[in-house]
Tab-separated table of C-alpha atoms in Angstrom:
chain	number	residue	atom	x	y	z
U	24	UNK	CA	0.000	0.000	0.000
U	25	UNK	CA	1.425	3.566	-0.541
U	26	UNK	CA	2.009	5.918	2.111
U	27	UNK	CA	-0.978	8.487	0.297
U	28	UNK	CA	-3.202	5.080	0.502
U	29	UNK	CA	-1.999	4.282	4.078
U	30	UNK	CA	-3.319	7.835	5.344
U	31	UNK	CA	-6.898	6.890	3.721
U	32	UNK	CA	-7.501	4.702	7.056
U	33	UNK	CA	-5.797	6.741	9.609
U	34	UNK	CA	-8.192	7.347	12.760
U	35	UNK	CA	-8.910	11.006	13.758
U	36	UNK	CA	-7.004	12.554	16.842
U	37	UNK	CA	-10.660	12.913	18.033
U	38	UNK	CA	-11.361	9.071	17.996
U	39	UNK	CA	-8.361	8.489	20.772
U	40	UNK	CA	-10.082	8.119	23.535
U	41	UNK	CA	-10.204	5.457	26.346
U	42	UNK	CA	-12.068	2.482	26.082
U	43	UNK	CA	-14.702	2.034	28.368
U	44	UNK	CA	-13.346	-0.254	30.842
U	45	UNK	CA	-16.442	-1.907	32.096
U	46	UNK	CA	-17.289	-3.266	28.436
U	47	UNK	CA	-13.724	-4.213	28.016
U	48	UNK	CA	-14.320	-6.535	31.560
U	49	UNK	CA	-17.762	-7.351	29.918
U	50	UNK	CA	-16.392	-8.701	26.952
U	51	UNK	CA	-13.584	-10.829	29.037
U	52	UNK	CA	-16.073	-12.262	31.502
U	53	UNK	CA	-17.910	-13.527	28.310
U	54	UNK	CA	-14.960	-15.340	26.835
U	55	UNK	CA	-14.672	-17.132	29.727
U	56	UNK	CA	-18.464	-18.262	29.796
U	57	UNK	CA	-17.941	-19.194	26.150
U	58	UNK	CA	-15.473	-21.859	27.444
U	59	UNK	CA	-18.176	-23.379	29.788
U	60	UNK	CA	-17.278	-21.144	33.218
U	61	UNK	CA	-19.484	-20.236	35.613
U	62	UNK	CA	-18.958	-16.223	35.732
U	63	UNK	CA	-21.056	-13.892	38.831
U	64	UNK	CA	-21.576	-10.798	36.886
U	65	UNK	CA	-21.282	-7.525	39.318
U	66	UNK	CA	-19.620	-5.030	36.272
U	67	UNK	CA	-21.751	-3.833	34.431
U	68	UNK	CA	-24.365	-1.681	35.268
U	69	UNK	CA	-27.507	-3.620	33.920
U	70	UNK	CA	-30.291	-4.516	35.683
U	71	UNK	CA	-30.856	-8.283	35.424
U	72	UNK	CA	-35.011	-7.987	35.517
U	73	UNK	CA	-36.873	-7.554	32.034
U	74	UNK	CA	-38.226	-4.087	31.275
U	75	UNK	CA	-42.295	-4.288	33.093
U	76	UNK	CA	-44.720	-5.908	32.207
U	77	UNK	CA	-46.903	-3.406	30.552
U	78	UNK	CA	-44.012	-2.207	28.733
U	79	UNK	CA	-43.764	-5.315	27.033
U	80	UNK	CA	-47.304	-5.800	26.173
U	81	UNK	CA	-47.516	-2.977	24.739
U	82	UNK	CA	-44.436	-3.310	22.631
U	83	UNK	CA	-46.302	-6.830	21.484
U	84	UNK	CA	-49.167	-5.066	20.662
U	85	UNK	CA	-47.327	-2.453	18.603
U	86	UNK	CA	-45.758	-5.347	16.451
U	87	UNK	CA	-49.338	-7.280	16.145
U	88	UNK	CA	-50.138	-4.336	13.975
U	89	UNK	CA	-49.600	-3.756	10.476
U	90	UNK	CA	-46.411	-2.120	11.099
U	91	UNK	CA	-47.062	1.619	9.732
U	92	UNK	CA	-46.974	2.850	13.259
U	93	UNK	CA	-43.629	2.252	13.530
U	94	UNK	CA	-42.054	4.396	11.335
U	95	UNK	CA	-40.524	7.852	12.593
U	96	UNK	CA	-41.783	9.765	15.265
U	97	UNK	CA	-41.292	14.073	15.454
U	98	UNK	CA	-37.789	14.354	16.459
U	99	UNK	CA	-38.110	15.287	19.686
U	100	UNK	CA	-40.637	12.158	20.329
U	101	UNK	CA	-43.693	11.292	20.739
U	102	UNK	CA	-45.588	13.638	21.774
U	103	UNK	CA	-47.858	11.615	24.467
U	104	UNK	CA	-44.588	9.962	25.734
U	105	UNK	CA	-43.313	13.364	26.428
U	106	UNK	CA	-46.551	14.348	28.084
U	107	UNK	CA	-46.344	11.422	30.342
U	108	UNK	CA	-42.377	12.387	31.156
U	109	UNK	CA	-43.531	15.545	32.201
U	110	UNK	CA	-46.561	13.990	34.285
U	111	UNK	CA	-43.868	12.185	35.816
U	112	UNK	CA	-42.220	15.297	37.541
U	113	UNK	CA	-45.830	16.025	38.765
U	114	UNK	CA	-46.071	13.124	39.999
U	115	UNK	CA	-42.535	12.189	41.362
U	116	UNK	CA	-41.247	16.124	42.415
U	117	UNK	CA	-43.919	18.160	42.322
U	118	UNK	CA	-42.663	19.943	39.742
U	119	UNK	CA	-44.223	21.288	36.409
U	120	UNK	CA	-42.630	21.036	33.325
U	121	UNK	CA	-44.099	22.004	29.939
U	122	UNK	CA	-44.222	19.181	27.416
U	123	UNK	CA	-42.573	21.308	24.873
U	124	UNK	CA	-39.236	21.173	26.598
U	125	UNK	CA	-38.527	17.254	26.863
U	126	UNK	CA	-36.804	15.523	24.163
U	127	UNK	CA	-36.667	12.163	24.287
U	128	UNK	CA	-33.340	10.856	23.238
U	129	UNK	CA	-31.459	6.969	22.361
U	130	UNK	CA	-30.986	6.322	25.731
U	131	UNK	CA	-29.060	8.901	28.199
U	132	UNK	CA	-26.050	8.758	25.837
U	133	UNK	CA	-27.294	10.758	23.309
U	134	UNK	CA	-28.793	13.220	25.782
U	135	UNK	CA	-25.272	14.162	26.768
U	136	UNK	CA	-24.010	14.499	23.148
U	137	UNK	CA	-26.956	16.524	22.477
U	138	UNK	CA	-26.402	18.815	25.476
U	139	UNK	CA	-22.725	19.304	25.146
U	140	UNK	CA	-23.194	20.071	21.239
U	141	UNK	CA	-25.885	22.479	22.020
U	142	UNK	CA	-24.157	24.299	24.838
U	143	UNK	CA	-20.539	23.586	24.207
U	144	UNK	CA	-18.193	25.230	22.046
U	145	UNK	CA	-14.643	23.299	20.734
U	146	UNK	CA	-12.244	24.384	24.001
U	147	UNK	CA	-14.692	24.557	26.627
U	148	UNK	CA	-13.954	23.482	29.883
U	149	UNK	CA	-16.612	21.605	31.751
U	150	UNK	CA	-16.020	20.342	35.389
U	151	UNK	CA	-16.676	17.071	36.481
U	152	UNK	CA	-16.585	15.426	40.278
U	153	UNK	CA	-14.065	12.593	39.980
U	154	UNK	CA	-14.902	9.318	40.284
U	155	UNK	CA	-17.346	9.698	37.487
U	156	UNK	CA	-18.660	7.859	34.758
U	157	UNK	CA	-16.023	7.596	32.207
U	158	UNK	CA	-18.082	8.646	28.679
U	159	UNK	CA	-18.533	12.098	30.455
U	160	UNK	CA	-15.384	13.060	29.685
U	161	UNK	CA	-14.239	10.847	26.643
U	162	UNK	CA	-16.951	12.406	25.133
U	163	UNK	CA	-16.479	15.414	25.811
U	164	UNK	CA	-12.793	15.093	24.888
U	165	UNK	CA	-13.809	13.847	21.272
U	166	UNK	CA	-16.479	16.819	20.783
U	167	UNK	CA	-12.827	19.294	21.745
U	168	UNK	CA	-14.263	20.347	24.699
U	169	UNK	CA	-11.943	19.927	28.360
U	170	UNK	CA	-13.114	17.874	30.949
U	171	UNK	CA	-12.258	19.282	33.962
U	172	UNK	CA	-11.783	16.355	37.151
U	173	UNK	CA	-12.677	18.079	40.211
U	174	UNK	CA	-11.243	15.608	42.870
U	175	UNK	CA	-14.134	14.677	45.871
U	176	UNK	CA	-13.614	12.684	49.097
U	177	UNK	CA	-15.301	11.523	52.123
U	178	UNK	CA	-15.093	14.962	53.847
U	179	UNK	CA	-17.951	15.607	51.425
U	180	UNK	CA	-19.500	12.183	50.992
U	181	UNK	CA	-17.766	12.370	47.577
U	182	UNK	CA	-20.269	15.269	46.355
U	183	UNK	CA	-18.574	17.947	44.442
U	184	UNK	CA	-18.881	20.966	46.827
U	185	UNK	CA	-19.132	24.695	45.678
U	186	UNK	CA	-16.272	26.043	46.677
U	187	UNK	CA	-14.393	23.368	44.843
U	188	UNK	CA	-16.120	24.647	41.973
U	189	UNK	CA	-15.480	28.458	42.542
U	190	UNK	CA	-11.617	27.154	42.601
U	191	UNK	CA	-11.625	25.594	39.514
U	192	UNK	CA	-13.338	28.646	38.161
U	193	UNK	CA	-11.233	30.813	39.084
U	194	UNK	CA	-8.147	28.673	37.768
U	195	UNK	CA	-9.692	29.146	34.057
U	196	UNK	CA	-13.107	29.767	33.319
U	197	UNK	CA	-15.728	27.173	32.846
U	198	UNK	CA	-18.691	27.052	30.623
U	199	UNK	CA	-20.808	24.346	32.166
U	200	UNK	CA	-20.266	21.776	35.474
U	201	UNK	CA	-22.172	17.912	35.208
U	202	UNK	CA	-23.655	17.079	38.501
U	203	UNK	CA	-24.931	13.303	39.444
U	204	UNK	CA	-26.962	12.225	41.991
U	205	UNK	CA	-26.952	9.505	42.662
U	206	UNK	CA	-23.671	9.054	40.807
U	207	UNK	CA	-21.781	6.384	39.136
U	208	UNK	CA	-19.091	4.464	40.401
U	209	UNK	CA	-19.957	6.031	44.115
U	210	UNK	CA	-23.456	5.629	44.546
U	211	UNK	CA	-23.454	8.365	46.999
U	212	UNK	CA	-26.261	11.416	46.850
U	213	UNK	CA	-26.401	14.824	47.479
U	214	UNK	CA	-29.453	16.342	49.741
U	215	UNK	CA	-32.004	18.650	48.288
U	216	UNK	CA	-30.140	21.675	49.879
U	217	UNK	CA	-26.961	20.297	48.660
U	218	UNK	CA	-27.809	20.195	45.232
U	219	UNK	CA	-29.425	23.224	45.298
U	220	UNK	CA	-26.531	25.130	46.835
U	221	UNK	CA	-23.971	23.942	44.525
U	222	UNK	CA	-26.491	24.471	41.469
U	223	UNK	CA	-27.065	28.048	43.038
U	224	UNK	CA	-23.393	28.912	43.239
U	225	UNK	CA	-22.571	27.526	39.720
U	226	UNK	CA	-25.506	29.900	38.177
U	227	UNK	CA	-24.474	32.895	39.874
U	228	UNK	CA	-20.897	32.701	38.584
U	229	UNK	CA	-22.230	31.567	35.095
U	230	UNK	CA	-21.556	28.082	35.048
U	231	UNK	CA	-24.194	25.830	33.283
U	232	UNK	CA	-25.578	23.170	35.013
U	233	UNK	CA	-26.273	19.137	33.258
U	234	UNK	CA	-27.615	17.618	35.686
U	235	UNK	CA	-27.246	13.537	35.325
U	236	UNK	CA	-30.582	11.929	37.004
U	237	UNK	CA	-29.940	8.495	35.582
U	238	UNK	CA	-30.677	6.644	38.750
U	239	UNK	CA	-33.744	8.889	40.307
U	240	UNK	CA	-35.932	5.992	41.692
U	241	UNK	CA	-33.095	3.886	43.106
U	242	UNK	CA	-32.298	5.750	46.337
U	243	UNK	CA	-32.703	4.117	49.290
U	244	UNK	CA	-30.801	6.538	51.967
U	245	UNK	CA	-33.104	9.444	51.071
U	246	UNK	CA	-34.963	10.711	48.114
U	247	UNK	CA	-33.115	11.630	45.505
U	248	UNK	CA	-33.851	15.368	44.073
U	249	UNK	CA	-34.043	16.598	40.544
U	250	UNK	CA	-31.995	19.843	39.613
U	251	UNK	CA	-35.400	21.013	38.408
U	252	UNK	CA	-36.188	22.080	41.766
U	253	UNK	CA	-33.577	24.338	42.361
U	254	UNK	CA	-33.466	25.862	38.383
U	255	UNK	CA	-35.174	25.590	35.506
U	256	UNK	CA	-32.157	26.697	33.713
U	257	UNK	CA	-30.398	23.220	34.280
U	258	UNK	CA	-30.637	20.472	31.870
U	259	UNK	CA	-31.688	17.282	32.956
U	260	UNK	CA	-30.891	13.985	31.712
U	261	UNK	CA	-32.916	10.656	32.486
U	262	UNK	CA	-33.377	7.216	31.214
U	263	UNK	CA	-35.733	4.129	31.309
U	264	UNK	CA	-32.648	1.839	31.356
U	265	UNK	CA	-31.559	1.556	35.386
U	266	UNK	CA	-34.856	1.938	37.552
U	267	UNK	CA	-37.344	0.625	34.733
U	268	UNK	CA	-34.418	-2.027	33.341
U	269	UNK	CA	-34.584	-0.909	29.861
U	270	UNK	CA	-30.917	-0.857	29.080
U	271	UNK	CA	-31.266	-2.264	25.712
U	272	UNK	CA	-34.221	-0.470	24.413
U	273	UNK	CA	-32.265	2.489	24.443
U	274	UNK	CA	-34.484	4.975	25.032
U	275	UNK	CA	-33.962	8.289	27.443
U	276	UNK	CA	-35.029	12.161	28.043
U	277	UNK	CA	-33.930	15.243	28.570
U	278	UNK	CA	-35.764	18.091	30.200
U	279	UNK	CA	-33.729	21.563	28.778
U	280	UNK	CA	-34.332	25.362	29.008
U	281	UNK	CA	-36.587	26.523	26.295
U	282	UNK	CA	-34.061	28.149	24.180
U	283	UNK	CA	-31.639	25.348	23.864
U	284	UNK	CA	-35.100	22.808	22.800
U	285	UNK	CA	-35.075	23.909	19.175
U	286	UNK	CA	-31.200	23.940	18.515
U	287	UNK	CA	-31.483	20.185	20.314
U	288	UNK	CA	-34.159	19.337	17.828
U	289	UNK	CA	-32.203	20.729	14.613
U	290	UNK	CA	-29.396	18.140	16.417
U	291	UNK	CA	-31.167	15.511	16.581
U	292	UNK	CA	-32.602	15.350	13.089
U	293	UNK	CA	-29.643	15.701	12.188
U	294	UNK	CA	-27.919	13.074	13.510
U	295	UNK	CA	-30.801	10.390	14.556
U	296	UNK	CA	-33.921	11.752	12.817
U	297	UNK	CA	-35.671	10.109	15.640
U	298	UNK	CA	-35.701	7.318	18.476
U	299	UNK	CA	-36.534	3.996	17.615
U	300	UNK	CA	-40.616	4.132	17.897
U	301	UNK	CA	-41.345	0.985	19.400
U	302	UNK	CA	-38.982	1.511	22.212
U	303	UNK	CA	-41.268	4.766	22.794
U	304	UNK	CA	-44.053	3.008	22.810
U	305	UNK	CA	-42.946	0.877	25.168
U	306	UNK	CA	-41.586	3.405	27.682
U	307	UNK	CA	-44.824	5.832	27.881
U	308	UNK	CA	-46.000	2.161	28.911
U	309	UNK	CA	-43.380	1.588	31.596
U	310	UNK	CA	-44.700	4.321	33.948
U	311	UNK	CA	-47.549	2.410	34.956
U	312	UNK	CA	-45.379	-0.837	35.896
U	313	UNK	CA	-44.192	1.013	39.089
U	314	UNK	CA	-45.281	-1.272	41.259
U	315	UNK	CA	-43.118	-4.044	39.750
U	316	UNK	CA	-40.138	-1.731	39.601
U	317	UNK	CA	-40.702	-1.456	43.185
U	318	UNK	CA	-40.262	-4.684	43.736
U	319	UNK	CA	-37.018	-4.601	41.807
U	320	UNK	CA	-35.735	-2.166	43.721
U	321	UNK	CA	-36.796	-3.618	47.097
U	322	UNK	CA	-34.315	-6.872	45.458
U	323	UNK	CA	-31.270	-4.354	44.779
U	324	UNK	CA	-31.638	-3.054	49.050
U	325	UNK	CA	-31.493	-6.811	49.952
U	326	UNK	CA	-28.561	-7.063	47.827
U	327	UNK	CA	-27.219	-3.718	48.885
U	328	UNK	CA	-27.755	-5.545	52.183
U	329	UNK	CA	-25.686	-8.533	51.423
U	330	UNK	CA	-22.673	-6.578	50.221
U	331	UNK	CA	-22.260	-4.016	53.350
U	332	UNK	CA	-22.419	-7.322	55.279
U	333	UNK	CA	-20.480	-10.001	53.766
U	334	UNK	CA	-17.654	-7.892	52.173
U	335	UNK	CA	-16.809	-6.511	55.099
U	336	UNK	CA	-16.384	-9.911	56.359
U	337	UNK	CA	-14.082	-10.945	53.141
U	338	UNK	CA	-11.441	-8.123	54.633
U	339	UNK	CA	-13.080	-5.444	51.923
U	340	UNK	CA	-14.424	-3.129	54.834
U	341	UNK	CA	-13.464	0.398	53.014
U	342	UNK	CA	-16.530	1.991	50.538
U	343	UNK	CA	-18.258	5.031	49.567
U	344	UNK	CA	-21.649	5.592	51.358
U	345	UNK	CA	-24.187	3.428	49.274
U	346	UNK	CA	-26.668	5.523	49.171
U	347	UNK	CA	-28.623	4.680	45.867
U	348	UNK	CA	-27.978	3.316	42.117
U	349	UNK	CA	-26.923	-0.584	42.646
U	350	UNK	CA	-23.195	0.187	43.243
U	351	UNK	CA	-20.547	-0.374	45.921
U	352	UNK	CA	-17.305	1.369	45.446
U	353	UNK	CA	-14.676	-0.297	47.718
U	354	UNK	CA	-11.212	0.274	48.257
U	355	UNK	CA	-9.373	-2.478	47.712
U	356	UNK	CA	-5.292	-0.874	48.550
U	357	UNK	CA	-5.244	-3.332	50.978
U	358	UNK	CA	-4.545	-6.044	48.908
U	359	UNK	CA	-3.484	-4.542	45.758
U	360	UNK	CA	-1.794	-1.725	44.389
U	361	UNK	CA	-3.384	-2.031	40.743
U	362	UNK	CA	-7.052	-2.434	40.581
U	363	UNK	CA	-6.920	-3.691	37.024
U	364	UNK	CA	-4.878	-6.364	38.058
U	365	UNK	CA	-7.021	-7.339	41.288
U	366	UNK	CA	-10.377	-7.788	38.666
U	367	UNK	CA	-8.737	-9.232	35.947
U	368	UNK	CA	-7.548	-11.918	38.930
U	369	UNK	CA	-10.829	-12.105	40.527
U	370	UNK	CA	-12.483	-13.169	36.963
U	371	UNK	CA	-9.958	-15.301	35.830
U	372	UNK	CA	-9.477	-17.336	39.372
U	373	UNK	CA	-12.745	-16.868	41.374
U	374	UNK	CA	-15.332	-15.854	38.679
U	375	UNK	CA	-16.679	-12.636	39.474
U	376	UNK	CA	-16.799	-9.946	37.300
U	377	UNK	CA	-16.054	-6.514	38.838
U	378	UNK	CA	-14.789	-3.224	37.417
U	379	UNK	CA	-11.482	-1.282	38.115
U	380	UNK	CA	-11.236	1.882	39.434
U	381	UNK	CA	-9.507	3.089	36.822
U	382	UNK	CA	-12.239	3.693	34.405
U	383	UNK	CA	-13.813	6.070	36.336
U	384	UNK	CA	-10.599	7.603	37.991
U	385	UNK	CA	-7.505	7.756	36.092
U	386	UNK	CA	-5.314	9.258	39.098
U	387	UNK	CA	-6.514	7.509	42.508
U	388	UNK	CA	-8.418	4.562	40.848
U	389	UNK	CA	-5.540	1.983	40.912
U	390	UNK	CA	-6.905	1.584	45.164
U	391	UNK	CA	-10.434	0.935	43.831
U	392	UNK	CA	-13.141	-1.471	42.264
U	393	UNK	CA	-16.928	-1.090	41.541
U	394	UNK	CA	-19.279	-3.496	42.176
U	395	UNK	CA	-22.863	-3.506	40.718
U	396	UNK	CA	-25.507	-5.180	42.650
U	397	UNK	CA	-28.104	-5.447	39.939
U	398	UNK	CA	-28.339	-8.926	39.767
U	399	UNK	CA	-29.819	-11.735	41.441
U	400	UNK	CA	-29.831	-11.929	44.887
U	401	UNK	CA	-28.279	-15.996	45.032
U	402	UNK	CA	-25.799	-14.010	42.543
U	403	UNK	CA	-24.999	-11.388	45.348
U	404	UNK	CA	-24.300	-14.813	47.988
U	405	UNK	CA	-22.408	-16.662	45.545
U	406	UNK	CA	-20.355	-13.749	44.947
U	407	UNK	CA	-19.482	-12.519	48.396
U	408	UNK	CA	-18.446	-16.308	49.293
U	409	UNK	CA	-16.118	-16.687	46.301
U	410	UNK	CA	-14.430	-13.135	47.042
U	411	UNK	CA	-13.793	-14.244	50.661
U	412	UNK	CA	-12.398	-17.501	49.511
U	413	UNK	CA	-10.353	-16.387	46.689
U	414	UNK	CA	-9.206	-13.597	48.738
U	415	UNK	CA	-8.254	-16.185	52.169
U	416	UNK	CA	-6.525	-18.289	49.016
U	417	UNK	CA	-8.720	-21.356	49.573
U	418	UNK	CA	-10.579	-21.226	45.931
């Protein structure tokens, strides 16, 4: 091939970005099933329960059709599916939001693309409470933006706090700040007048406010409170995958300030035309399976439960707070000094699938692992015992 021919298949600079760790583990642990082992899967953030009930009967009924009703919806959705998201802060917060201002989006994913291409210019710098969810900033590193890692700790439960903000601000300017509560690795949460002071601080200096509300429903220490309460100038990102276990449907919202809606829209058409319509369908259906989501989530605090307990008792007796979402970040320094190492062992030897530190800390997460309780609870037992084994060296 010639050198001018070699350059045809050259990546962009933009494209060099991490990989997302947890699929990488994902991907390993299901090798190792392929060869007939036995693997406990506490990595990846997915909800082992099928989406509700009524979800799915309606998504049967959609297909029992003739089919036309599933072609393209309006770009920012369907319009009773965005009526029944905003019934849902009526409902949930007490809050009321216009119709006309939720999008509904491929899952929470593209709701963060959206936003940051809306509201984001190439060099912006955006700050971001570290641990965090790794695609924050990888995407926002391939859009030209600058993630900025604000580092938390348990002097404030891990929450970003406003004067750590104010600091980084005055550093170098920020355009915008992405907030989650409760967040991902950590599962910790912020109180109502938390949120709202930290919101309130980042306004009045001129910071925007994303505001990731992924895992509303699954709190457990306290409610969990949307930034709509303390600004409608925030933009709010949601999803039916975690509480109503709809990962692979793929189908989110966003909730924005009225004059970023139509430059979201123009977006959007752009580069999806429109959600997948049967997944729609399916998740205006969802909000009236609560009471079997309830019952999920009553399985995820038994297995919340089981993990405070019994790791403890393998020797793993250092985490976050786990206040809500179905994760346990421990320390693990104690027996390791690379966490990527220490998961990659405990797959390979013991069977358990868990997720370095790493991918949601590049600085301090070598000391740490996540663990996702989202499974089964006799997955959450089996688990615990092999850790304490594998850990004592006895299997």
């Amino acid at each position: 091939m010639t050198p001018v021919r070699a350059r045809l298949c050259l990546p962009s600079a933009r494209s060099d970005v991490p990989p997302f760790m947890v699929m990488d583990v994902m991907s390993a642990a299901a090798r190792l099933e392929q060869a007939g082992r036995h693997v406990v899967h506490m990595e990846v953030g997915q909800p082992e329960a099928p989406a509700p009930g009524v979800a799915l009967a309606a998504a049967r009924a959609a297909l029992g059709g003739s089919g036309a009703a599933l072609g393209y919806t309006e770009s920012l959705g369907m319009p009773s599916l965005r009526a029944r998201i905003a019934r849902h802060y009526r409902e949930t917060y007490g809050e009321e939001v216009d119709p006309a201002t939720v999008l509904v989006t491929t899952g929470s994913s593209a709701g963060f693309v959206l936003a940051f291409l809306a509201m984001l210019e190439p060099g912006d710098r955006v700050a971001l409470a570290v641990p965090a969810y790794p695609p924050y900033r990888h995407i926002l590193t391939a859009l030209g933006c600058e993630p900025v890692l604000i580092r938390t700790g348990p002097e404030t439960r891990f929450a970003l706090e406003p004067e750590a903000l104010l600091a980084a601000h005055r550093d170098k300017p920020l355009k915008a700040v992405l907030i989650a509560s409760p967040g991902n690795p950590t599962g910790t949460m912020m109180t109502a007048e938390a949120l709202a002071r930290l919101v309130g601080t980042a306004e009045d200096a001129g910071i925007a406010v994303i505001s990731d509300e992924i895992y509303h429903g699954l709190d457990y220490a306290f409610p969990a409170t949307t930034a709509l309460s303390a600004s409608r100038k925030a933009v709010v990102i949601n999803s039916f995958s975690k509480y109503f276990c709809m990962t692979g449907w793929r189908v989110g919202w966003m909730v924005a300030p009225e004059p970023l809606v139509r430059p979201m829209e123009r977006l959007h058409q752009n580069l999806a035309i429109s959600v997948p319509t049967l997944s729609q369908v399916a998740a205006e259906a969802a909000f009236e399976g609560r009471a079997e989501m309830e019952a999920v989530k009553a399985g995820y605090a038994r297995n919340r439960d089981i993990l405070t307990t019994g790791l403890p008792a393998c020797g793993i007796d250092r985490f976050l707070p786990v206040d809500g979402a179905f994760y346990l970040y421990a320390d693990v320094s104690a027996f390791t000094p690379d966490s990527h190492a220490f998961a990659r062992a405990l797959l390979e030897e013991a069977g358990v699938a868990v997720t370095p530190g790493l991918d949601f800390d590049p600085h301090e997460g070598h000391r740490w692992v996540r663990f996702s309780y989202a499974r089964a609870e006799a997955d959450m037992i089996e688990a615990v015992a092999r850790i304490g084994r594998w850990l004592k060296g006895t299997g």
